Coordinates of C-alpha atoms in Angstrom, one line a residue:
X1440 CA 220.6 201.0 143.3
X1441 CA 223.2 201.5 146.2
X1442 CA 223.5 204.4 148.5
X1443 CA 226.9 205.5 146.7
X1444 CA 225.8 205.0 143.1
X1445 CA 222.6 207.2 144.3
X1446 CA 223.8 209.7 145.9
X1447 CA 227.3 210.0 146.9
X1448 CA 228.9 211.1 143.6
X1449 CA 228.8 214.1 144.3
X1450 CA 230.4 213.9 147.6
X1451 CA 233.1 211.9 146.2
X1452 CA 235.6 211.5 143.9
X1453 CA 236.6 208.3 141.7
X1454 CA 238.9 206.7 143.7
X1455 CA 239.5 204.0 140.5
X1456 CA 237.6 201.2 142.8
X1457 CA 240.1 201.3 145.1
X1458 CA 239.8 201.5 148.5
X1459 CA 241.2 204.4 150.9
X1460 CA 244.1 203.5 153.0
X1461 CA 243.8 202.0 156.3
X1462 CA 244.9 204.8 158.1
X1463 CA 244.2 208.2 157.8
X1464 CA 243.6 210.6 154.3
X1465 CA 245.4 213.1 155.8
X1466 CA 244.0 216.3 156.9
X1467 CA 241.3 217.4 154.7
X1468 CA 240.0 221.0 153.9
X1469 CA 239.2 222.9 156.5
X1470 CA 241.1 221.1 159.1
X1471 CA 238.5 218.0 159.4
X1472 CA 240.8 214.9 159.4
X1473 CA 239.8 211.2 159.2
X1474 CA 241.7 207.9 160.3
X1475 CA 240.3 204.1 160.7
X1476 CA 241.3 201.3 162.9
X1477 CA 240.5 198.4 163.2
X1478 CA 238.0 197.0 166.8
X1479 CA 236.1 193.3 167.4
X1480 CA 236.1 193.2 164.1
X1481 CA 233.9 196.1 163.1
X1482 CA 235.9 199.2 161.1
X1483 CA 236.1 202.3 163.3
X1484 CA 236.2 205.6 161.4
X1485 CA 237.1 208.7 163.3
X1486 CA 236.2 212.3 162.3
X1487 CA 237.5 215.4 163.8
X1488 CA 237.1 219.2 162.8
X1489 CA 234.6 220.5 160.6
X1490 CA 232.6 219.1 157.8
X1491 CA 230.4 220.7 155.0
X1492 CA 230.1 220.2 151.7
X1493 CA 234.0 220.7 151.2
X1494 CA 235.5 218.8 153.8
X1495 CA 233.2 216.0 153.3
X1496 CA 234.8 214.2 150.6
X1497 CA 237.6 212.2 153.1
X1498 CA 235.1 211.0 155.5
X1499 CA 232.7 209.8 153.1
X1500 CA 235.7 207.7 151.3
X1501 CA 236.2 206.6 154.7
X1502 CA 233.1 205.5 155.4
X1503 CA 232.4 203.7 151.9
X1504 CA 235.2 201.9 152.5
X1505 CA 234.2 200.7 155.9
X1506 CA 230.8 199.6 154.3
X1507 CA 232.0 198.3 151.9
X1508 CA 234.6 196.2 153.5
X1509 CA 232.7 195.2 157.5
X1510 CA 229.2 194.7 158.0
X1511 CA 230.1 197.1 161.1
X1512 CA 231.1 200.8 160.9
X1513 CA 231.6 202.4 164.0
X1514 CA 231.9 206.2 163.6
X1515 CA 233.8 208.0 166.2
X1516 CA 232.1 211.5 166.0
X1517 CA 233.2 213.1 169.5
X1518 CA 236.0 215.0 168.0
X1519 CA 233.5 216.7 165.1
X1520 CA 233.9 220.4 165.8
X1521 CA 231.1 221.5 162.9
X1522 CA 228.6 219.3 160.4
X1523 CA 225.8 220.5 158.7
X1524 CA 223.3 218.9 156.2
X1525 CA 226.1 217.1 154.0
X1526 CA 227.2 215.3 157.3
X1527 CA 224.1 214.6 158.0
X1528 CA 222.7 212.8 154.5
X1529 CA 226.6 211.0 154.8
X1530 CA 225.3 209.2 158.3
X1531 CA 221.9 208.4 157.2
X1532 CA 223.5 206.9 153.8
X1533 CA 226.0 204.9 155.6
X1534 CA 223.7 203.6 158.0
X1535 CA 221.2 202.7 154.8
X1536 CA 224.0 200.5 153.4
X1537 CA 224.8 198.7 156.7
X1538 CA 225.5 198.4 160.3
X1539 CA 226.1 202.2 161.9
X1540 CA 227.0 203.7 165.1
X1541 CA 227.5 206.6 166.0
X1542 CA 230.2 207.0 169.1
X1543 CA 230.3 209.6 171.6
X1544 CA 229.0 212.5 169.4
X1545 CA 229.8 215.9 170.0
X1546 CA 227.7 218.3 171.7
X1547 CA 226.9 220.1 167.9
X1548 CA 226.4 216.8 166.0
X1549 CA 224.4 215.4 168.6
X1550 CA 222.0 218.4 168.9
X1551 CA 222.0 218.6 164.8
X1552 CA 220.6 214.7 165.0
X1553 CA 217.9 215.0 167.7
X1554 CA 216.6 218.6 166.0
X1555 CA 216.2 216.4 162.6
X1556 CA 214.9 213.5 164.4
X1557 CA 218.1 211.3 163.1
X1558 CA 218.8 210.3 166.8
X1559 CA 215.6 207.9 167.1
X1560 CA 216.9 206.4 163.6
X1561 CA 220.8 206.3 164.4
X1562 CA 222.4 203.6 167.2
X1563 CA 224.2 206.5 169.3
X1564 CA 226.9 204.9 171.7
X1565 CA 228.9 205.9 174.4
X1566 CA 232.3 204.5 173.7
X1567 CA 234.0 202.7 170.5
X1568 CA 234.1 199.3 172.1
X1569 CA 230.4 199.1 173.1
X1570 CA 229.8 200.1 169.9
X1571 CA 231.9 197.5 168.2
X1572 CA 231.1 194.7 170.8
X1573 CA 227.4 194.7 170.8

């Protein structure tokens, strides 16, 4: 079964089979915001602000989407203020269904990935266009 049929309903809502927009959902609750662009052909999502169980929704749309859509997601985390364990599961899903990296984290993601142990499973980059290009 995949990822998002097995465990991302509850992180999400029916978006109809449509994809998000290109560009950002907008701020979401809490004041996380996400926004995607387009980088050597792989989907860059970035996430700023906090994410818990519900602020999580837009970034996990987001990175569906990019799944979905590139065989690359590129996820810009250096701007990620707070995540706890539903930010978590969301990496480890996405990187399950594909291709992900994890850019620049910030100093609390990357200390909540190397206390689980998700860093040795993760590809953690230093910038968006290593991450894209290699």
């Amino acid at each position: 079964m995949p990822w998002d049929e097995a465990a991302m309903p509850t992180l999400m809502s029916n978006t109809g089979g449509k994809p998000p927009p290109e560009q950002a959902t907008g701020p979401a609750p809490e004041g996380a915001s996400v926004f995607q662009y387009e980088r050597h052909g792989a989907r860059v999502v970035v996430a700023q602000g906090s994410y818990d169980m519900h602020s999580i929704t837009p970034l996990a749309e987001a990175l569906r989407a990019a799944a979905g859509e590139r065989p690359k997601v590129v996820l810009d985390a250096s701007g990620v203020t707070f995540a706890d364990s539903s930010f978590l599961n969301l990496l480890i899903l996405t990187h399950r269904a594909g291709t992900l990296r994890l850019v620049a984290p910030s100093r609390q993601v990357r200390l909540l990935c190397e206390v689980t142990g998700v860093d040795t499973v993760l590809d953690i980059r230093e910038t968006v266009d290593d991450a894209a290009v290699r």
